[in-house]
Tab-separated table of C-alpha atoms and ligand atoms in Angstrom:
chain	number	residue	atom	x	y	z
P	1	MET	CA	3.092	-45.689	174.600
P	2	PRO	CA	4.651	-49.209	174.679
P	3	HIS	CA	8.409	-49.530	174.227
P	4	SER	CA	10.450	-52.620	173.529
P	5	SER	CA	13.478	-51.791	175.702
P	6	GLN	CA	13.800	-50.432	179.212
P	7	ALA	CA	15.370	-47.060	179.910
P	8	GLU	CA	18.401	-46.622	182.187
P	9	ILE	CA	16.928	-43.602	183.925
P	10	GLY	CA	13.674	-41.668	184.075
P	11	VAL	CA	13.176	-37.914	184.160
P	12	TYR	CA	9.905	-36.634	185.590
P	13	GLY	CA	9.304	-32.949	184.929
P	14	LEU	CA	10.064	-31.576	181.480
P	15	GLY	CA	10.340	-27.930	182.401
P	16	THR	CA	13.469	-25.931	181.603
P	17	MET	CA	15.861	-27.871	183.841
P	18	GLY	CA	14.290	-31.327	183.538
P	19	GLY	CA	14.001	-31.101	179.768
P	20	ALA	CA	17.603	-29.928	179.427
P	21	LEU	CA	18.898	-32.739	181.655
P	22	ALA	CA	16.912	-35.341	179.711
P	23	LEU	CA	18.433	-34.062	176.449
P	24	ASN	CA	21.916	-34.028	178.004
P	25	LEU	CA	21.495	-37.681	179.061
P	26	ALA	CA	20.086	-38.629	175.655
P	27	GLU	CA	22.954	-36.915	173.860
P	28	LYS	CA	25.400	-39.090	175.798
P	29	GLY	CA	23.651	-42.184	174.408
P	30	ILE	CA	21.695	-42.958	177.582
P	31	GLN	CA	18.133	-44.268	177.142
P	32	VAL	CA	15.838	-41.924	179.069
P	33	ALA	CA	12.178	-42.405	179.949
P	34	VAL	CA	10.367	-39.100	180.329
P	35	ALA	CA	7.045	-37.897	181.705
P	36	ASP	CA	5.525	-34.698	182.976
P	37	TYR	CA	2.766	-33.580	185.330
P	38	ASP	CA	1.077	-32.332	182.145
P	39	PRO	CA	0.865	-35.341	179.764
P	40	ALA	CA	0.482	-32.995	176.782
P	41	ARG	CA	4.023	-31.749	177.397
P	42	VAL	CA	5.520	-35.166	176.543
P	43	PRO	CA	4.766	-35.350	172.778
P	44	GLU	CA	5.640	-31.668	172.487
P	45	PHE	CA	9.010	-32.290	174.160
P	46	LEU	CA	9.729	-35.329	171.994
P	47	ALA	CA	8.902	-33.347	168.871
P	48	GLN	CA	11.350	-30.626	169.900
P	49	SER	CA	14.122	-33.129	170.638
P	50	GLY	CA	15.085	-33.811	167.027
P	51	SER	CA	17.349	-36.813	166.555
P	52	LEU	CA	17.820	-37.120	170.330
P	53	SER	CA	14.274	-38.481	170.517
P	54	ASP	CA	15.811	-41.837	169.488
P	55	HIS	CA	17.049	-42.057	173.070
P	56	LEU	CA	13.890	-40.717	174.684
P	57	MET	CA	10.824	-42.745	175.603
P	58	GLY	CA	7.702	-40.797	176.500
P	59	TYR	CA	5.139	-41.901	179.094
P	60	GLN	CA	1.765	-40.573	180.178
P	61	ASP	CA	2.218	-40.573	183.939
P	62	LEU	CA	4.421	-41.657	186.820
P	63	PRO	CA	3.285	-45.312	187.103
P	64	THR	CA	3.771	-45.997	183.383
P	65	LEU	CA	7.089	-44.129	183.443
P	66	LEU	CA	8.250	-46.495	186.187
P	67	SER	CA	7.221	-49.478	184.070
P	68	GLY	CA	9.655	-48.299	181.385
P	69	LEU	CA	12.715	-48.322	183.667
P	70	SER	CA	15.252	-51.095	184.136
P	71	ARG	CA	15.730	-52.294	187.730
P	72	PRO	CA	16.591	-51.035	190.239
P	73	ARG	CA	14.736	-48.026	188.922
P	74	LYS	CA	16.308	-44.586	188.880
P	75	LEU	CA	13.894	-41.721	188.605
P	76	LEU	CA	15.132	-38.144	188.508
P	77	MET	CA	12.443	-35.673	189.539
P	78	MET	CA	12.877	-32.135	188.217
P	79	ILE	CA	9.783	-30.494	189.671
P	80	PRO	CA	9.118	-27.507	191.928
P	81	SER	CA	10.319	-28.025	195.491
P	82	GLY	CA	7.974	-28.356	198.452
P	83	ALA	CA	4.499	-29.893	198.210
P	84	PRO	CA	4.873	-31.133	194.587
P	85	VAL	CA	7.779	-33.366	195.659
P	86	ASP	CA	5.735	-34.915	198.474
P	87	ALA	CA	2.795	-35.374	196.087
P	88	ALA	CA	4.994	-37.115	193.498
P	89	ILE	CA	6.494	-39.394	196.158
P	90	ALA	CA	3.003	-40.314	197.355
P	91	ALA	CA	1.952	-41.136	193.774
P	92	LEU	CA	5.079	-43.206	193.165
P	93	ARG	CA	5.276	-45.064	196.420
P	94	PRO	CA	2.751	-47.874	195.746
P	95	HIS	CA	4.593	-48.696	192.515
P	96	LEU	CA	8.136	-48.774	193.918
P	97	ASP	CA	10.106	-51.819	195.008
P	98	PRO	CA	12.968	-52.007	197.492
P	99	GLY	CA	16.186	-50.772	195.916
P	100	ASP	CA	14.487	-48.233	193.637
P	101	MET	CA	15.924	-44.713	193.697
P	102	ILE	CA	14.124	-41.413	193.547
P	103	ILE	CA	16.448	-38.501	192.873
P	104	ASP	CA	15.211	-35.000	193.665
P	105	GLY	CA	17.201	-32.610	191.479
P	106	GLY	CA	15.267	-29.493	192.485
P	107	ASN	CA	16.228	-26.752	194.912
P	108	SER	CA	14.677	-28.529	197.893
P	109	ASP	CA	15.055	-27.611	201.527
P	110	PHE	CA	17.583	-30.084	202.952
P	111	ASN	CA	15.370	-30.554	206.016
P	112	ASP	CA	12.679	-31.965	203.710
P	113	THR	CA	15.282	-34.163	202.040
P	114	ARG	CA	16.367	-35.600	205.383
P	115	ARG	CA	12.747	-36.309	206.283
P	116	ARG	CA	11.947	-37.921	202.925
P	117	SER	CA	15.138	-40.022	202.943
P	118	ALA	CA	14.403	-41.364	206.408
P	119	ASP	CA	10.774	-42.064	205.544
P	120	LEU	CA	11.461	-43.906	202.280
P	121	ALA	CA	14.368	-45.827	203.800
P	122	LYS	CA	11.847	-47.544	206.096
P	123	SER	CA	10.474	-49.278	202.963
P	124	GLY	CA	13.929	-50.042	201.554
P	125	LEU	CA	13.573	-47.192	199.049
P	126	HIS	CA	16.349	-44.745	198.260
P	127	PHE	CA	15.821	-41.011	198.135
P	128	VAL	CA	18.707	-38.957	196.780
P	129	GLY	CA	18.729	-35.176	197.209
P	130	MET	CA	20.861	-33.730	194.457
P	131	GLY	CA	21.740	-30.079	193.941
P	132	VAL	CA	21.979	-29.159	190.267
P	133	SER	CA	23.510	-25.856	189.265
P	134	GLY	CA	24.134	-24.100	186.007
P	135	GLY	CA	20.747	-22.976	184.782
P	136	GLU	CA	19.323	-24.250	181.510
P	137	ASP	CA	22.607	-24.120	179.620
P	138	GLY	CA	24.410	-25.988	182.386
P	139	ALA	CA	21.727	-28.662	182.579
P	140	ARG	CA	21.818	-29.129	178.807
P	141	HIS	CA	25.583	-29.139	178.296
P	142	GLY	CA	27.143	-29.865	181.689
P	143	PRO	CA	25.885	-28.911	185.148
P	144	SER	CA	27.673	-29.058	188.472
P	145	MET	CA	25.942	-31.587	190.718
P	146	MET	CA	26.078	-32.006	194.485
P	147	VAL	CA	24.834	-35.470	195.328
P	148	GLY	CA	23.462	-36.695	198.654
P	149	GLY	CA	22.212	-40.188	199.502
P	150	THR	CA	24.118	-43.342	200.310
P	151	GLU	CA	27.351	-44.839	198.943
P	152	GLU	CA	25.142	-47.450	197.289
P	153	THR	CA	23.024	-44.916	195.382
P	154	TRP	CA	26.147	-42.940	194.449
P	155	ALA	CA	27.769	-46.070	192.995
P	156	ALA	CA	24.612	-46.695	190.946
P	157	LEU	CA	24.217	-43.130	189.683
P	158	ARG	CA	27.829	-42.131	189.298
P	159	PRO	CA	28.395	-43.366	185.710
P	160	GLN	CA	25.478	-41.397	184.278
P	161	LEU	CA	26.103	-38.297	186.395
P	162	GLU	CA	29.801	-38.168	185.544
P	163	THR	CA	28.903	-38.502	181.866
P	164	ILE	CA	26.604	-35.476	181.850
P	165	ALA	CA	28.519	-33.253	184.307
P	166	ALA	CA	30.513	-30.158	183.430
P	167	ARG	CA	34.262	-30.717	183.321
P	168	PHE	CA	37.075	-28.678	184.793
P	169	ASP	CA	40.105	-29.849	182.824
P	170	ASP	CA	39.065	-33.497	182.776
P	171	ASP	CA	37.515	-33.636	186.228
P	172	PRO	CA	33.728	-34.092	186.251
P	173	CYS	CA	32.003	-31.481	188.416
P	174	VAL	CA	29.918	-33.934	190.381
P	175	ALA	CA	30.538	-35.561	193.744
P	176	HIS	CA	28.819	-37.543	196.425
P	177	VAL	CA	29.176	-34.829	199.041
P	178	GLY	CA	27.548	-36.708	201.915
P	179	PRO	CA	24.480	-38.662	203.070
P	180	ASP	CA	20.791	-37.694	203.258
P	181	GLY	CA	20.348	-33.919	202.903
P	182	ALA	CA	24.025	-33.052	202.310
P	183	GLY	CA	23.628	-32.573	198.553
P	184	HIS	CA	20.769	-30.123	198.935
P	185	PHE	CA	22.505	-28.349	201.803
P	186	VAL	CA	25.660	-27.830	199.744
P	187	LYS	CA	23.504	-26.532	196.871
P	188	THR	CA	21.729	-24.165	199.251
P	189	VAL	CA	25.039	-22.722	200.407
P	190	HIS	CA	26.150	-22.519	196.768
P	191	ASN	CA	23.100	-20.355	196.157
P	192	GLY	CA	23.848	-18.270	199.252
P	193	ILE	CA	27.306	-17.533	197.876
P	194	GLU	CA	25.621	-16.816	194.521
P	195	TYR	CA	23.375	-14.253	196.239
P	196	ALA	CA	26.369	-12.544	197.911
P	197	ASP	CA	28.360	-12.480	194.674
P	198	MET	CA	25.414	-10.999	192.766
P	199	GLN	CA	24.694	-8.462	195.497
P	200	MET	CA	28.299	-7.277	195.636
P	201	LEU	CA	28.297	-6.859	191.863
P	202	ALA	CA	25.073	-4.851	192.160
P	203	GLU	CA	26.634	-2.680	194.884
P	204	LEU	CA	29.733	-2.024	192.760
P	205	TYR	CA	27.486	-1.243	189.780
P	206	GLY	CA	25.559	1.173	191.992
P	207	LEU	CA	28.762	2.933	193.068
P	208	MET	CA	29.857	3.351	189.458
P	209	ARG	CA	26.382	4.456	188.315
P	210	ASP	CA	25.372	6.731	191.199
P	211	GLY	CA	28.758	7.642	192.703
P	212	SER	CA	30.842	8.080	189.562
P	213	GLY	CA	27.971	8.781	187.161
P	214	TRP	CA	29.132	6.256	184.589
P	215	PRO	CA	26.800	4.920	181.884
P	216	ALA	CA	26.047	1.197	181.596
P	217	SER	CA	28.441	0.779	178.665
P	218	GLN	CA	31.369	2.125	180.695
P	219	ILE	CA	30.492	-0.040	183.685
P	220	SER	CA	30.237	-3.030	181.371
P	221	ALA	CA	33.781	-2.361	180.138
P	222	VAL	CA	35.047	-2.306	183.739
P	223	PHE	CA	33.492	-5.694	184.512
P	224	GLU	CA	34.721	-7.080	181.208
P	225	SER	CA	38.279	-6.118	182.072
P	226	TRP	CA	37.977	-8.079	185.325
P	227	GLN	CA	37.523	-11.269	183.331
P	228	GLU	CA	41.246	-11.239	182.569
P	229	GLY	CA	42.426	-11.519	186.173
P	230	PRO	CA	41.701	-13.178	189.526
P	231	LEU	CA	38.067	-11.979	189.457
P	232	SER	CA	37.248	-14.000	186.371
P	233	SER	CA	33.872	-15.669	186.901
P	234	PHE	CA	30.620	-16.558	185.198
P	235	LEU	CA	28.742	-13.885	187.162
P	236	VAL	CA	31.243	-11.136	186.231
P	237	GLU	CA	31.047	-12.285	182.613
P	238	ILE	CA	27.253	-12.139	182.446
P	239	THR	CA	27.206	-8.817	184.326
P	240	ALA	CA	29.469	-7.267	181.678
P	241	HIS	CA	27.218	-8.816	179.044
P	242	VAL	CA	23.819	-7.701	180.352
P	243	LEU	CA	25.083	-4.145	180.842
P	244	LYS	CA	25.839	-4.016	177.114
P	245	VAL	CA	22.427	-5.105	175.890
P	246	LYS	CA	20.172	-2.378	174.458
P	247	ASP	CA	16.388	-2.270	174.582
P	248	ALA	CA	15.158	-2.933	171.034
P	249	GLN	CA	12.475	-0.233	171.136
P	250	SER	CA	14.144	2.682	172.908
P	251	GLY	CA	17.786	1.913	172.177
P	252	GLN	CA	18.576	2.533	175.850
P	253	PRO	CA	20.549	0.038	177.942
P	254	LEU	CA	17.950	-2.574	178.893
P	255	VAL	CA	19.255	-2.701	182.466
P	256	ASP	CA	18.285	0.967	182.895
P	257	LEU	CA	14.672	0.092	182.118
P	258	ILE	CA	14.354	-2.810	184.543
P	259	LEU	CA	12.414	-2.205	187.751
P	260	ASP	CA	14.713	-2.411	190.785
P	261	GLN	CA	12.778	-5.074	192.677
P	262	ALA	CA	14.650	-8.363	193.016
P	263	GLY	CA	12.914	-11.731	193.247
P	264	GLN	CA	14.050	-14.684	195.312
P	265	LYS	CA	12.874	-18.246	195.631
P	266	GLY	CA	14.287	-19.028	199.052
P	267	THR	CA	17.676	-20.707	198.875
P	268	GLY	CA	19.640	-17.587	199.867
P	269	ARG	CA	17.296	-17.055	202.788
P	270	TRP	CA	17.653	-20.705	203.808
P	271	THR	CA	21.441	-20.327	203.877
P	272	ALA	CA	21.160	-17.394	206.267
P	273	ILE	CA	18.556	-19.184	208.408
P	274	GLU	CA	20.504	-22.440	208.599
P	275	ALA	CA	23.690	-20.522	209.382
P	276	LEU	CA	21.964	-18.893	212.361
P	277	LYS	CA	20.483	-22.205	213.485
P	278	LEU	CA	23.986	-23.673	213.444
P	279	GLY	CA	25.314	-20.851	215.632
P	280	GLN	CA	27.053	-19.267	212.645
P	281	SER	CA	26.345	-16.188	210.624
P	282	ALA	CA	26.949	-15.605	206.936
P	283	THR	CA	26.531	-11.838	207.007
P	284	THR	CA	27.484	-11.225	203.377
P	285	ILE	CA	24.706	-13.615	202.352
P	286	GLU	CA	22.213	-12.234	204.884
P	287	ALA	CA	22.920	-8.748	203.537
P	288	ALA	CA	22.208	-9.957	200.018
P	289	VAL	CA	18.906	-11.525	201.097
P	290	ALA	CA	18.002	-8.328	202.952
P	291	ALA	CA	18.854	-6.180	199.941
P	292	ARG	CA	16.482	-8.230	197.769
P	293	SER	CA	13.757	-8.096	200.421
P	294	TRP	CA	14.116	-4.330	200.928
P	295	SER	CA	14.140	-3.808	197.171
P	296	ALA	CA	10.638	-5.301	197.035
P	297	GLY	CA	9.276	-2.333	198.991
P	298	LYS	CA	9.398	0.111	196.109
P	299	ALA	CA	6.606	2.342	197.423
P	300	LEU	CA	8.352	2.703	200.788
P	301	ARG	CA	11.648	3.505	199.087
P	302	ASN	CA	9.960	6.146	196.989
P	303	ALA	CA	8.537	7.700	200.155
P	304	ALA	CA	11.830	7.385	202.062
P	305	SER	CA	13.860	8.933	199.254
P	306	SER	CA	13.199	12.330	200.848
P	307	LEU	CA	15.142	11.328	203.991
P	308	PRO	CA	18.430	13.205	204.180
P	309	GLY	CA	21.747	11.644	203.148
P	310	PRO	CA	25.239	13.046	203.616
P	311	ALA	CA	26.075	16.514	202.315
P	312	GLY	CA	29.058	15.400	200.289
P	313	GLY	CA	31.403	12.468	200.145
P	314	ILE	CA	34.982	11.464	199.471
P	315	ALA	CA	36.048	10.686	195.912
P	316	MET	CA	34.741	7.473	194.403
P	317	PRO	CA	37.397	4.767	194.040
P	318	ASP	CA	38.779	4.063	190.580
P	319	ALA	CA	37.945	0.787	188.827
P	320	ALA	CA	41.199	-0.878	189.932
P	321	THR	CA	40.404	-0.159	193.589
P	322	LEU	CA	36.875	-1.490	193.181
P	323	ALA	CA	38.307	-4.648	191.635
P	324	MET	CA	40.663	-5.244	194.535
P	325	GLY	CA	37.938	-4.470	197.053
P	326	PHE	CA	35.662	-6.983	195.345
P	327	GLU	CA	38.421	-9.596	195.430
P	328	ALA	CA	38.743	-9.204	199.212
P	329	ALA	CA	34.968	-9.301	199.727
P	330	ARG	CA	34.593	-12.405	197.544
P	331	ILE	CA	37.237	-14.294	199.492
P	332	LEU	CA	35.413	-13.354	202.693
P	333	SER	CA	31.942	-14.286	201.441
P	334	HIS	CA	33.198	-17.655	200.222
P	335	ALA	CA	34.929	-18.128	203.598
P	336	GLN	CA	31.580	-17.489	205.285
P	337	GLY	CA	29.838	-20.006	203.027
P	338	PHE	CA	32.413	-22.676	203.809
P	339	ARG	CA	32.115	-21.922	207.531
P	340	VAL	CA	28.389	-22.694	207.251
P	341	LEU	CA	29.222	-25.945	205.464
P	342	SER	CA	31.725	-26.771	208.162
P	343	ALA	CA	29.190	-26.172	210.944
P	344	ALA	CA	26.603	-28.348	209.172
P	345	SER	CA	29.151	-31.065	208.524
P	346	GLU	CA	29.846	-31.250	212.230
P	347	GLU	CA	26.194	-31.013	213.285
P	348	PHE	CA	24.975	-33.744	210.938
P	349	ALA	CA	28.194	-35.829	210.889
P	350	TRP	CA	28.442	-35.455	207.107
P	351	ASP	CA	32.216	-35.326	206.882
P	352	LEU	CA	32.056	-32.878	203.994
P	353	ASP	CA	35.171	-32.637	201.822
P	354	PHE	CA	35.563	-28.886	201.300
P	355	ALA	CA	38.334	-29.226	198.719
P	356	ARG	CA	36.119	-31.482	196.612
P	357	ILE	CA	33.153	-29.136	196.980
P	358	ALA	CA	35.305	-26.227	195.782
P	359	GLU	CA	36.486	-28.427	192.899
P	360	ILE	CA	32.999	-29.317	191.678
P	361	TRP	CA	32.098	-25.610	191.759
P	362	ARG	CA	34.923	-24.747	189.342
P	363	ALA	CA	32.790	-25.390	186.251
P	364	GLY	CA	29.143	-25.799	185.304
P	365	CYS	CA	27.617	-23.916	188.226
P	366	ILE	CA	26.544	-20.302	188.601
P	367	ILE	CA	29.336	-19.370	191.059
P	368	ARG	CA	32.119	-20.909	188.953
P	369	SER	CA	35.172	-18.692	189.089
P	370	ALA	CA	38.939	-18.615	189.138
P	371	LEU	CA	38.769	-18.162	192.904
P	372	LEU	CA	37.265	-21.630	193.405
P	373	ASP	CA	40.339	-23.313	191.973
P	374	ASP	CA	42.452	-21.315	194.446
P	375	LEU	CA	40.115	-22.255	197.299
P	376	ALA	CA	40.317	-25.933	196.335
P	377	ALA	CA	44.120	-25.674	196.467
P	378	ALA	CA	43.927	-23.906	199.830
P	379	PHE	CA	41.715	-26.674	201.244
P	380	HIS	CA	43.996	-29.380	199.851
P	381	ALA	CA	46.909	-27.724	201.663
P	382	GLY	CA	44.865	-27.786	204.901
P	383	PRO	CA	44.329	-24.225	206.105
P	384	PRO	CA	45.125	-23.547	209.801
P	385	MET	CA	42.048	-24.375	211.943
P	386	GLY	CA	40.254	-25.268	208.693
P	387	GLU	CA	39.709	-21.537	208.055
P	388	LEU	CA	40.120	-20.239	204.534
P	389	MET	CA	41.039	-16.797	205.850
P	390	LEU	CA	44.090	-18.333	207.516
P	391	ALA	CA	45.321	-20.219	204.447
P	392	PRO	CA	48.677	-18.589	203.591
P	393	ALA	CA	47.657	-17.805	199.998
P	394	MET	CA	44.378	-16.216	201.158
P	395	GLN	CA	46.104	-14.265	203.943
P	396	ASN	CA	48.441	-12.787	201.336
P	397	ARG	CA	45.585	-11.901	199.021
P	398	LEU	CA	43.565	-10.354	201.832
P	399	ALA	CA	46.586	-8.320	202.938
P	400	ALA	CA	46.878	-6.985	199.386
P	401	THR	CA	43.182	-6.320	198.777
P	402	VAL	CA	41.438	-5.438	202.066
P	403	PRO	CA	42.836	-1.863	201.977
P	404	ALA	CA	40.937	-1.392	198.705
P	405	LEU	CA	37.786	-2.824	200.297
P	406	ARG	CA	38.134	-0.281	203.108
P	407	ILE	CA	38.444	2.575	200.610
P	408	THR	CA	35.452	1.278	198.658
P	409	VAL	CA	33.230	0.916	201.725
P	410	LEU	CA	34.418	4.234	203.143
P	411	ALA	CA	33.657	6.066	199.910
P	412	ALA	CA	30.223	4.444	199.703
P	413	LEU	CA	29.372	5.300	203.312
P	414	SER	CA	30.561	8.881	202.879
P	415	ALA	CA	28.361	9.290	199.823
P	416	GLY	CA	25.354	7.561	201.418
P	417	LEU	CA	25.370	4.744	198.859
P	418	PRO	CA	24.332	1.304	200.155
P	419	VAL	CA	26.940	-1.441	200.261
P	420	PRO	CA	25.455	-3.875	202.805
P	421	SER	CA	27.227	-6.963	201.514
P	422	LEU	CA	30.628	-5.379	200.905
P	423	SER	CA	30.557	-3.742	204.332
P	424	ALA	CA	29.427	-7.023	205.926
P	425	ALA	CA	32.521	-8.677	204.468
P	426	LEU	CA	34.698	-6.002	206.046
P	427	GLY	CA	32.873	-6.225	209.377
P	428	PHE	CA	33.434	-9.991	209.390
P	429	TYR	CA	37.124	-9.574	208.581
P	430	ASP	CA	37.703	-6.953	211.269
P	431	SER	CA	35.709	-8.910	213.860
P	432	LEU	CA	37.772	-12.054	213.348
P	433	ARG	CA	40.995	-10.043	213.247
P	434	GLN	CA	40.402	-8.693	216.761
P	435	SER	CA	42.039	-11.033	219.186
P	436	ARG	CA	40.729	-8.833	222.021
P	437	GLY	CA	37.166	-8.094	220.986
P	438	ASN	CA	34.491	-5.978	222.627
P	439	THR	CA	32.022	-8.605	223.825
P	440	ASN	CA	33.486	-8.414	227.337
P	441	LEU	CA	31.115	-5.454	227.643
P	442	THR	CA	28.192	-7.575	226.397
P	443	GLN	CA	28.996	-10.136	229.082
P	444	ALA	CA	29.106	-7.415	231.731
P	445	GLN	CA	25.689	-6.133	230.630
P	446	ARG	CA	24.208	-9.655	230.612
P	447	ASP	CA	25.480	-10.299	234.092
P	448	PHE	CA	24.227	-6.915	235.318
P	449	PHE	CA	20.628	-7.377	234.213
P	450	GLY	CA	20.268	-11.142	234.204
P	451	ALA	CA	23.038	-12.608	236.360
P	452	HIS	CA	24.137	-14.632	233.322
P	453	GLY	CA	27.721	-14.891	234.591
P	454	PHE	CA	31.029	-14.430	232.819
P	455	ARG	CA	34.515	-15.865	232.632
P	456	ARG	CA	37.611	-13.794	233.482
P	457	ILE	CA	40.887	-13.407	231.631
P	458	ASP	CA	42.922	-13.637	234.827
P	459	ARG	CA	41.254	-16.553	236.656
P	460	ASP	CA	39.503	-19.821	235.795
P	461	GLY	CA	35.848	-20.397	236.610
P	462	GLU	CA	32.460	-18.738	236.232
P	463	PHE	CA	31.912	-15.389	237.953
P	464	HIS	CA	29.309	-12.776	238.763
P	465	GLY	CA	30.081	-9.098	239.264
P	466	SER	CA	28.966	-7.044	242.201
P	467	TRP	CA	27.730	-4.227	240.032
P	468	THR	CA	27.383	-1.501	242.661
P	469	VAL	CA	29.641	1.449	241.904
E	501	LIG	C1	21.819	-22.465	189.917
E	501	LIG	C2	20.934	-21.379	190.411
E	501	LIG	C3	19.506	-21.741	190.266
E	501	LIG	C4	18.591	-20.546	190.442
E	501	LIG	C5	18.051	-20.434	191.819
E	501	LIG	C6	18.162	-19.105	192.483
E	501	LIG	O1	22.675	-22.855	190.685
E	501	LIG	O2	21.658	-22.889	188.781
E	501	LIG	O3	21.205	-21.088	191.754
E	501	LIG	O4	19.262	-22.809	191.124
E	501	LIG	O5	19.184	-19.420	190.004
E	501	LIG	O6	16.727	-20.795	191.671
E	501	LIG	O7	17.042	-18.367	192.212
E	501	LIG	P1	16.497	-17.117	193.014
E	501	LIG	O8	17.443	-15.989	192.725
E	501	LIG	O9	15.172	-16.928	192.379
E	501	LIG	O10	16.391	-17.450	194.447
């Protein structure tokens, strides 16, 4: 397919996200060259693009797509993460010239992104790992984008990315968050927070359904009412929405007919794994990953449903208490996510700007919420020790809402209803709140059986106990 002019940017991969991003770029008047692993997808995509096809140029494969790009070439790959990205790089590499940029907009493992960046840099090629959030609608009308790579690639890509990004007030939700794998790491943590947020909503839904016996329509109304206050978020909004939808055939709430086995593609798990590797722990996120994994074992859960639970339970909290409990847990899960970012920033010398990250999550992405604007303000003010929990505004909110989280978790535990993520938030809060913790005993045990040594509170130095009684 010969074309007279050269396109500003290429999009390889015309699936849901790639297609939507190509249309978003085209709508902003940007000339886009497009191709797909399946060449038959290209004419189909162009036919579906209506008048936007004026800005789209279709190509049969990667080498011809490259030939349609102005230099230095910018090629956005929107393909499945893992082996397909390495395969596409291998196919592209002989046709690339120094200065060309490959942008990986998929949910890639940041370790792969670091490897690919370092490898391509040896040939003077740029590899940009970019987290894109917002699902199909976000990609089409304004995603939030977390960009890695160098200052040079950011300067080259910034005009187009700012044009297609979501906006909070007038601020585009895109930033160069740091070099090499930083963009994909920040996206991974975004997804971890997404997992925790979704899990906590599922736990609260479960309390209302199984503890209070409320129907989906009533639960939907509770979530809908939360949209008016500090809990306002995209995930609360869609939760209220999906709980309202009826199955066309049976007329029952569709959610009641959905099998309780959650899928996961890996980003939540990566957040938990990377947190542990960094000597951190994002327990609210780990709990969410675990809940999805355990949910997959439906046959086991059916068998285990005969195991005894508690005989009774204290009264279920009212909706206002659940709301306040959720507010506390959300602040704590976000605090955990930012602690993981902070640990990675130090480990990889990324110098992440947490206020800016919170800002670009205020619109376009899946975890967008009123809270993120408050967190951005808290980071701008510089929280003590860099900890969100210690920011004066967050301390006040936690003081007001943690009592409700305690009541919520207590009621759930007493009734035998699972709240792994909500209770993890509380466990985190109470652990950090204890200036004198209990790991002095752990140290004593370690020294007893392994002579690992310990430090004392009354003297400097490293000690061993003589453990005879
Ligand atoms: C987003 C989403 C998106 C997607 C993930 C998570 O930010 O737009 O996070 O990337 O939802 O793939 O999917 P899983 O729940 O399947 O892990």
